[in-house]
PDB file of C-alpha atoms in Angstrom:
ATOM      1  CA  MET A   1      82.072 137.375  88.919  1.00  0.00           C
ATOM      2  CA  ILE A   2      83.298 139.277  85.892  1.00  0.00           C
ATOM      3  CA  SER A   3      81.186 137.135  83.570  1.00  0.00           C
ATOM      4  CA  GLU A   4      78.150 137.817  85.768  1.00  0.00           C
ATOM      5  CA  ALA A   5      78.845 141.554  85.700  1.00  0.00           C
ATOM      6  CA  ASP A   6      79.430 141.612  81.907  1.00  0.00           C
ATOM      7  CA  PRO A   7      75.719 141.746  80.993  1.00  0.00           C
ATOM      8  CA  ALA A   8      75.239 144.695  83.348  1.00  0.00           C
ATOM      9  CA  LEU A   9      78.292 146.467  81.939  1.00  0.00           C
ATOM     10  CA  ALA A  10      77.194 145.681  78.404  1.00  0.00           C
ATOM     11  CA  ALA A  11      73.726 147.031  79.142  1.00  0.00           C
ATOM     12  CA  THR A  12      75.184 150.198  80.654  1.00  0.00           C
ATOM     13  CA  ALA A  13      77.515 150.674  77.699  1.00  0.00           C
ATOM     14  CA  GLU A  14      74.707 150.035  75.273  1.00  0.00           C
ATOM     15  CA  ASN A  15      72.490 152.455  77.197  1.00  0.00           C
ATOM     16  CA  ARG A  16      75.185 155.127  76.849  1.00  0.00           C
ATOM     17  CA  GLU A  17      75.479 154.362  73.180  1.00  0.00           C
ATOM     18  CA  LEU A  18      71.740 154.613  72.879  1.00  0.00           C
ATOM     19  CA  LYS A  19      71.750 157.963  74.641  1.00  0.00           C
ATOM     20  CA  ARG A  20      74.474 159.189  72.326  1.00  0.00           C
ATOM     21  CA  ALA A  21      72.516 157.928  69.370  1.00  0.00           C
ATOM     22  CA  ILE A  22      69.421 159.685  70.671  1.00  0.00           C
ATOM     23  CA  ALA A  23      71.373 162.887  71.129  1.00  0.00           C
ATOM     24  CA  ALA A  24      72.777 162.584  67.622  1.00  0.00           C
ATOM     25  CA  LEU A  25      69.331 161.926  66.233  1.00  0.00           C
ATOM     26  CA  ARG A  26      67.899 164.929  68.024  1.00  0.00           C
ATOM     27  CA  ALA A  27      70.629 167.096  66.582  1.00  0.00           C
ATOM     28  CA  GLU A  28      69.955 165.692  63.173  1.00  0.00           C
ATOM     29  CA  LEU A  29      66.259 166.305  63.751  1.00  0.00           C
ATOM     30  CA  GLU A  30      66.868 169.943  64.555  1.00  0.00           C
ATOM     31  CA  HIS A  31      68.916 170.379  61.395  1.00  0.00           C
ATOM     32  CA  ALA A  32      66.322 168.602  59.373  1.00  0.00           C
ATOM     33  CA  GLY A  33      63.603 170.882  60.788  1.00  0.00           C
ATOM     34  CA  GLU A  34      65.499 173.875  59.572  1.00  0.00           C
ATOM     35  CA  ARG A  35      65.866 172.433  56.096  1.00  0.00           C
ATOM     36  CA  SER A  36      62.377 171.424  55.545  1.00  0.00           C
ATOM     37  CA  GLU A  37      59.301 170.936  57.591  1.00  0.00           C
ATOM     38  CA  LEU A  38      58.240 167.961  55.570  1.00  0.00           C
ATOM     39  CA  ALA A  39      61.633 166.383  55.824  1.00  0.00           C
ATOM     40  CA  GLY A  40      61.480 167.265  59.533  1.00  0.00           C
ATOM     41  CA  VAL A  41      58.164 165.536  59.992  1.00  0.00           C
ATOM     42  CA  HIS A  42      59.449 162.539  58.102  1.00  0.00           C
ATOM     43  CA  ALA A  43      62.698 162.550  60.066  1.00  0.00           C
ATOM     44  CA  MET A  44      60.738 163.034  63.272  1.00  0.00           C
ATOM     45  CA  SER A  45      58.653 160.058  62.423  1.00  0.00           C
ATOM     46  CA  ASN A  46      61.813 158.018  61.809  1.00  0.00           C
ATOM     47  CA  VAL A  47      63.333 159.275  65.045  1.00  0.00           C
ATOM     48  CA  HIS A  48      60.200 158.392  66.989  1.00  0.00           C
ATOM     49  CA  ALA A  49      60.207 154.972  65.430  1.00  0.00           C
ATOM     50  CA  GLU A  50      63.862 154.545  66.280  1.00  0.00           C
ATOM     51  CA  ILE A  51      63.310 155.850  69.799  1.00  0.00           C
ATOM     52  CA  ALA A  52      60.466 153.394  70.216  1.00  0.00           C
ATOM     53  CA  GLN A  53      62.728 150.678  68.908  1.00  0.00           C
ATOM     54  CA  LEU A  54      65.510 151.770  71.273  1.00  0.00           C
ATOM     55  CA  ARG A  55      63.097 151.882  74.195  1.00  0.00           C
ATOM     56  CA  SER A  56      61.978 148.415  73.279  1.00  0.00           C
ATOM     57  CA  ALA A  57      65.622 147.283  73.156  1.00  0.00           C
ATOM     58  CA  VAL A  58      66.322 148.953  76.525  1.00  0.00           C
ATOM     59  CA  ALA A  59      63.269 147.237  78.033  1.00  0.00           C
ATOM     60  CA  ALA A  60      64.425 143.889  76.617  1.00  0.00           C
ATOM     61  CA  LEU A  61      67.904 144.485  78.049  1.00  0.00           C
ATOM     62  CA  ARG A  62      66.408 145.330  81.444  1.00  0.00           C
ATOM     63  CA  VAL A  63      64.423 142.087  81.367  1.00  0.00           C
ATOM     64  CA  GLU A  64      67.579 140.178  80.417  1.00  0.00           C
ATOM     65  CA  LEU A  65      69.523 141.945  83.184  1.00  0.00           C
ATOM     66  CA  GLU A  66      66.851 141.033  85.751  1.00  0.00           C
ATOM     67  CA  ARG A  67      66.876 137.437  84.530  1.00  0.00           C
ATOM     68  CA  GLU A  68      70.684 137.307  84.872  1.00  0.00           C
ATOM     69  CA  ARG A  69      70.454 138.827  88.363  1.00  0.00           C
ATOM     70  CA  ALA A  70      67.847 136.219  89.361  1.00  0.00           C
ATOM     71  CA  LEU A  71      70.062 133.433  87.980  1.00  0.00           C
ATOM     72  CA  ARG A  72      73.047 134.785  89.931  1.00  0.00           C
ATOM     73  CA  GLU A  73      71.031 134.979  93.142  1.00  0.00           C
ATOM     74  CA  GLU A  74      69.836 131.422  92.592  1.00  0.00           C
ATOM     75  CA  ALA A  75      73.432 130.287  91.993  1.00  0.00           C
ATOM     76  CA  VAL A  76      74.498 132.032  95.217  1.00  0.00           C
ATOM     77  CA  ARG A  77      71.675 130.326  97.141  1.00  0.00           C
ATOM     78  CA  ASP A  78      72.633 126.957  95.636  1.00  0.00           C
ATOM     79  CA  ALA A  79      76.293 127.517  96.572  1.00  0.00           C
ATOM     80  CA  GLU A  80      75.322 128.527 100.117  1.00  0.00           C
ATOM     81  CA  PHE A  81      73.101 125.455 100.432  1.00  0.00           C
ATOM     82  CA  ALA A  82      75.900 123.197  99.165  1.00  0.00           C
ATOM     83  CA  GLY A  83      78.366 124.911 101.532  1.00  0.00           C
ATOM     84  CA  GLN A  84      76.024 124.406 104.477  1.00  0.00           C
ATOM     85  CA  GLY A  85      75.646 120.744 103.535  1.00  0.00           C
ATOM     86  CA  GLU A  86      79.408 120.338 103.423  1.00  0.00           C
ATOM     87  CA  ILE A  87      79.733 122.149 106.760  1.00  0.00           C
ATOM     88  CA  ARG A  88      77.170 119.790 108.314  1.00  0.00           C
ATOM     89  CA  GLN A  89      79.031 116.805 106.878  1.00  0.00           C
ATOM     90  CA  LEU A  90      82.375 118.084 108.194  1.00  0.00           C
ATOM     91  CA  LYS A  91      80.875 118.729 111.627  1.00  0.00           C
ATOM     92  CA  ALA A  92      79.504 115.176 111.660  1.00  0.00           C
ATOM     93  CA  THR A  93      82.938 113.851 110.658  1.00  0.00           C
ATOM     94  CA  VAL A  94      84.619 115.896 113.399  1.00  0.00           C
ATOM     95  CA  ALA A  95      82.104 114.613 115.952  1.00  0.00           C
ATOM     96  CA  ALA A  96      82.666 111.018 114.802  1.00  0.00           C
ATOM     97  CA  LEU A  97      86.449 111.421 114.997  1.00  0.00           C
ATOM     98  CA  HIS A  98      86.150 113.009 118.438  1.00  0.00           C
ATOM     99  CA  GLY A  99      83.995 110.079 119.561  1.00  0.00           C
ATOM    100  CA  ALA A 100      86.484 107.566 118.152  1.00  0.00           C
ATOM    101  CA  LEU A 101      89.351 109.362 119.886  1.00  0.00           C
ATOM    102  CA  GLU A 102      87.459 109.373 123.187  1.00  0.00           C
ATOM    103  CA  GLN A 103      86.624 105.676 122.743  1.00  0.00           C
ATOM    104  CA  ALA A 104      90.282 104.877 122.045  1.00  0.00           C
ATOM    105  CA  ARG A 105      91.286 106.831 125.157  1.00  0.00           C
ATOM    106  CA  LEU A 106      88.718 104.968 127.252  1.00  0.00           C
ATOM    107  CA  GLU A 107      89.897 101.626 125.852  1.00  0.00           C
ATOM    108  CA  ALA A 108      93.563 102.464 126.440  1.00  0.00           C
ATOM    109  CA  GLU A 109      93.072 103.863 129.949  1.00  0.00           C
ATOM    110  CA  PRO A 110      92.670 100.471 131.728  1.00  0.00           C
ATOM    111  CA  ARG A 111      95.733  99.127 129.908  1.00  0.00           C
ATOM    112  CA  VAL A 112      97.714 102.201 130.950  1.00  0.00           C
ATOM    113  CA  HIS A 113      96.584 101.821 134.566  1.00  0.00           C
ATOM    114  CA  GLN A 114      97.437  98.116 134.447  1.00  0.00           C
ATOM    115  CA  ALA A 115     100.877  98.859 132.999  1.00  0.00           C
ATOM    116  CA  VAL A 116     101.495 101.519 135.671  1.00  0.00           C
ATOM    117  CA  ALA A 117     100.382  99.117 138.423  1.00  0.00           C
ATOM    118  CA  HIS A 118     102.601  96.377 136.975  1.00  0.00           C
ATOM    119  CA  ALA A 119     105.537  98.796 136.807  1.00  0.00           C
ATOM    120  CA  LYS A 120     104.948  99.892 140.427  1.00  0.00           C
ATOM    121  CA  GLU A 121     104.779  96.248 141.507  1.00  0.00           C
ATOM    122  CA  GLU A 122     107.997  95.480 139.647  1.00  0.00           C
ATOM    123  CA  ILE A 123     109.670  98.540 141.204  1.00  0.00           C
ATOM    124  CA  ALA A 124     108.577  97.380 144.667  1.00  0.00           C
ATOM    125  CA  GLN A 125     109.952  93.897 143.951  1.00  0.00           C
ATOM    126  CA  LEU A 126     113.232  95.352 142.719  1.00  0.00           C
ATOM    127  CA  ARG A 127     113.477  97.563 145.809  1.00  0.00           C
ATOM    128  CA  ALA A 128     112.799  94.548 148.039  1.00  0.00           C
ATOM    129  CA  THR A 129     115.423  92.548 146.135  1.00  0.00           C
ATOM    130  CA  GLY A 130     117.877  95.441 146.481  1.00  0.00           C
ATOM    131  CA  ALA A 131     117.197  95.670 150.228  1.00  0.00           C
ATOM    132  CA  ALA A 132     117.593  91.891 150.595  1.00  0.00           C
ATOM    133  CA  LEU A 133     120.863  91.986 148.661  1.00  0.00           C
ATOM    134  CA  ARG A 134     122.102  94.886 150.829  1.00  0.00           C
ATOM    135  CA  ASP A 135     121.183  92.934 153.968  1.00  0.00           C
ATOM    136  CA  GLU A 136     122.890  89.810 152.628  1.00  0.00           C
ATOM    137  CA  LEU A 137     125.951  91.836 151.667  1.00  0.00           C
ATOM    138  CA  GLU A 138     126.020  93.419 155.128  1.00  0.00           C
ATOM    139  CA  ARG A 139     125.767  89.963 156.757  1.00  0.00           C
ATOM    140  CA  ALA A 140     128.545  88.681 154.487  1.00  0.00           C
ATOM    141  CA  ARG A 141     130.686  91.710 155.388  1.00  0.00           C
ATOM    142  CA  ILE A 142     130.086  91.152 159.092  1.00  0.00           C
ATOM    143  CA  ALA A 143     130.823  87.421 158.721  1.00  0.00           C
ATOM    144  CA  HIS A 144     134.001  88.255 156.794  1.00  0.00           C
ATOM    145  CA  GLU A 145     135.055  90.760 159.449  1.00  0.00           C
ATOM    146  CA  GLU A 146     134.336  88.167 162.134  1.00  0.00           C
ATOM    147  CA  THR A 147     136.333  85.556 160.194  1.00  0.00           C
ATOM    148  CA  VAL A 148     139.212  88.015 159.750  1.00  0.00           C
ATOM    149  CA  ALA A 149     139.037  88.978 163.439  1.00  0.00           C
ATOM    150  CA  ALA A 150     138.994  85.291 164.467  1.00  0.00           C
ATOM    151  CA  ALA A 151     141.932  84.551 162.154  1.00  0.00           C
ATOM    152  CA  GLN A 152     143.816  87.541 163.549  1.00  0.00           C
ATOM    153  CA  ALA A 153     143.032  86.428 167.118  1.00  0.00           C
ATOM    154  CA  GLN A 154     144.182  82.895 166.263  1.00  0.00           C
ATOM    155  CA  HIS A 155     147.384  84.286 164.721  1.00  0.00           C
ATOM    156  CA  ARG A 156     147.984  86.453 167.771  1.00  0.00           C
ATOM    157  CA  ALA A 157     147.417  83.423 170.023  1.00  0.00           C
ATOM    158  CA  GLU A 158     149.787  81.317 167.891  1.00  0.00           C
ATOM    159  CA  ILE A 159     152.360  84.121 167.907  1.00  0.00           C
ATOM    160  CA  ALA A 160     151.999  84.468 171.683  1.00  0.00           C
ATOM    161  CA  GLN A 161     152.339  80.692 172.072  1.00  0.00           C
ATOM    162  CA  LEU A 162     155.358  80.626 169.754  1.00  0.00           C
ATOM    163  CA  GLN A 163     156.914  83.553 171.595  1.00  0.00           C
ATOM    164  CA  SER A 164     156.277  81.738 174.875  1.00  0.00           C
ATOM    165  CA  THR A 165     157.855  78.594 173.425  1.00  0.00           C
ATOM    166  CA  VAL A 166     160.838  80.646 172.163  1.00  0.00           C
ATOM    167  CA  ARG A 167     161.263  82.209 175.635  1.00  0.00           C
ATOM    168  CA  GLU A 168     160.997  78.827 177.277  1.00  0.00           C
ATOM    169  CA  LEU A 169     163.500  77.292 174.847  1.00  0.00           C
ATOM    170  CA  ARG A 170     165.819  80.267 175.270  1.00  0.00           C
ATOM    171  CA  ALA A 171     165.555  79.932 179.036  1.00  0.00           C
ATOM    172  CA  ARG A 172     166.317  76.211 178.759  1.00  0.00           C
ATOM    173  CA  LEU A 173     169.132  76.866 176.390  1.00  0.00           C
ATOM    174  CA  GLN A 174     170.592  79.468 178.675  1.00  0.00           C
ATOM    175  CA  ALA A 175     170.101  77.181 181.688  1.00  0.00           C
ATOM    176  CA  GLY A 176     171.724  74.304 179.765  1.00  0.00           C
ATOM    177  CA  ALA A 177     174.592  76.551 178.735  1.00  0.00           C
ATOM    178  CA  ALA A 178     175.043  77.737 182.322  1.00  0.00           C
ATOM    179  CA  GLU A 179     175.142  74.139 183.551  1.00  0.00           C
ATOM    180  CA  SER A 180     177.647  73.208 180.957  1.00  0.00           C
ATOM    181  CA  ARG A 181     179.864  76.134 181.962  1.00  0.00           C
ATOM    182  CA  GLY A 182     179.528  75.223 185.564  1.00  0.00           C
ATOM    183  CA  ALA A 183     180.477  71.625 184.879  1.00  0.00           C
ATOM    184  CA  GLU A 184     183.622  72.574 183.152  1.00  0.00           C
TER     185      GLU A 184
END
């Protein structure tokens, strides 16, 4: 931007210089008029020639400034056009990526549903297996309790039978001992 503004600044600076030069020349012209009319006419002629030359230079600088301005505007338009092209390209890329992402989602969705269904099926099977194992464990516990109860009942019956046998043997022993005392 500075390089684009330099011609304008240079033209402005030169214009100021030209104005100063013109002012200096006018002052010189006034002094020359006082010295001599002939020298004044001659100096005036030189001043007019220089002014014409300066005006010509100013006009040339204006033309150059306008040309630079037109070139800058064209460069701005070119940059805007290139920027718009890049924006269009980026939008197309974004749209393509969005489409690819959507396609990937659509392709993955059935696999996800299938995996979820498979997982639910496996969970149901595991729950059924767990319930079956609980039932089997409960049956085994009941069978064990029944076996323990039967063994305890059998032991109680054996104990009762043994106690009965002990009582019977004791009674016989006591009866045998009483007979032997009575026989003595």
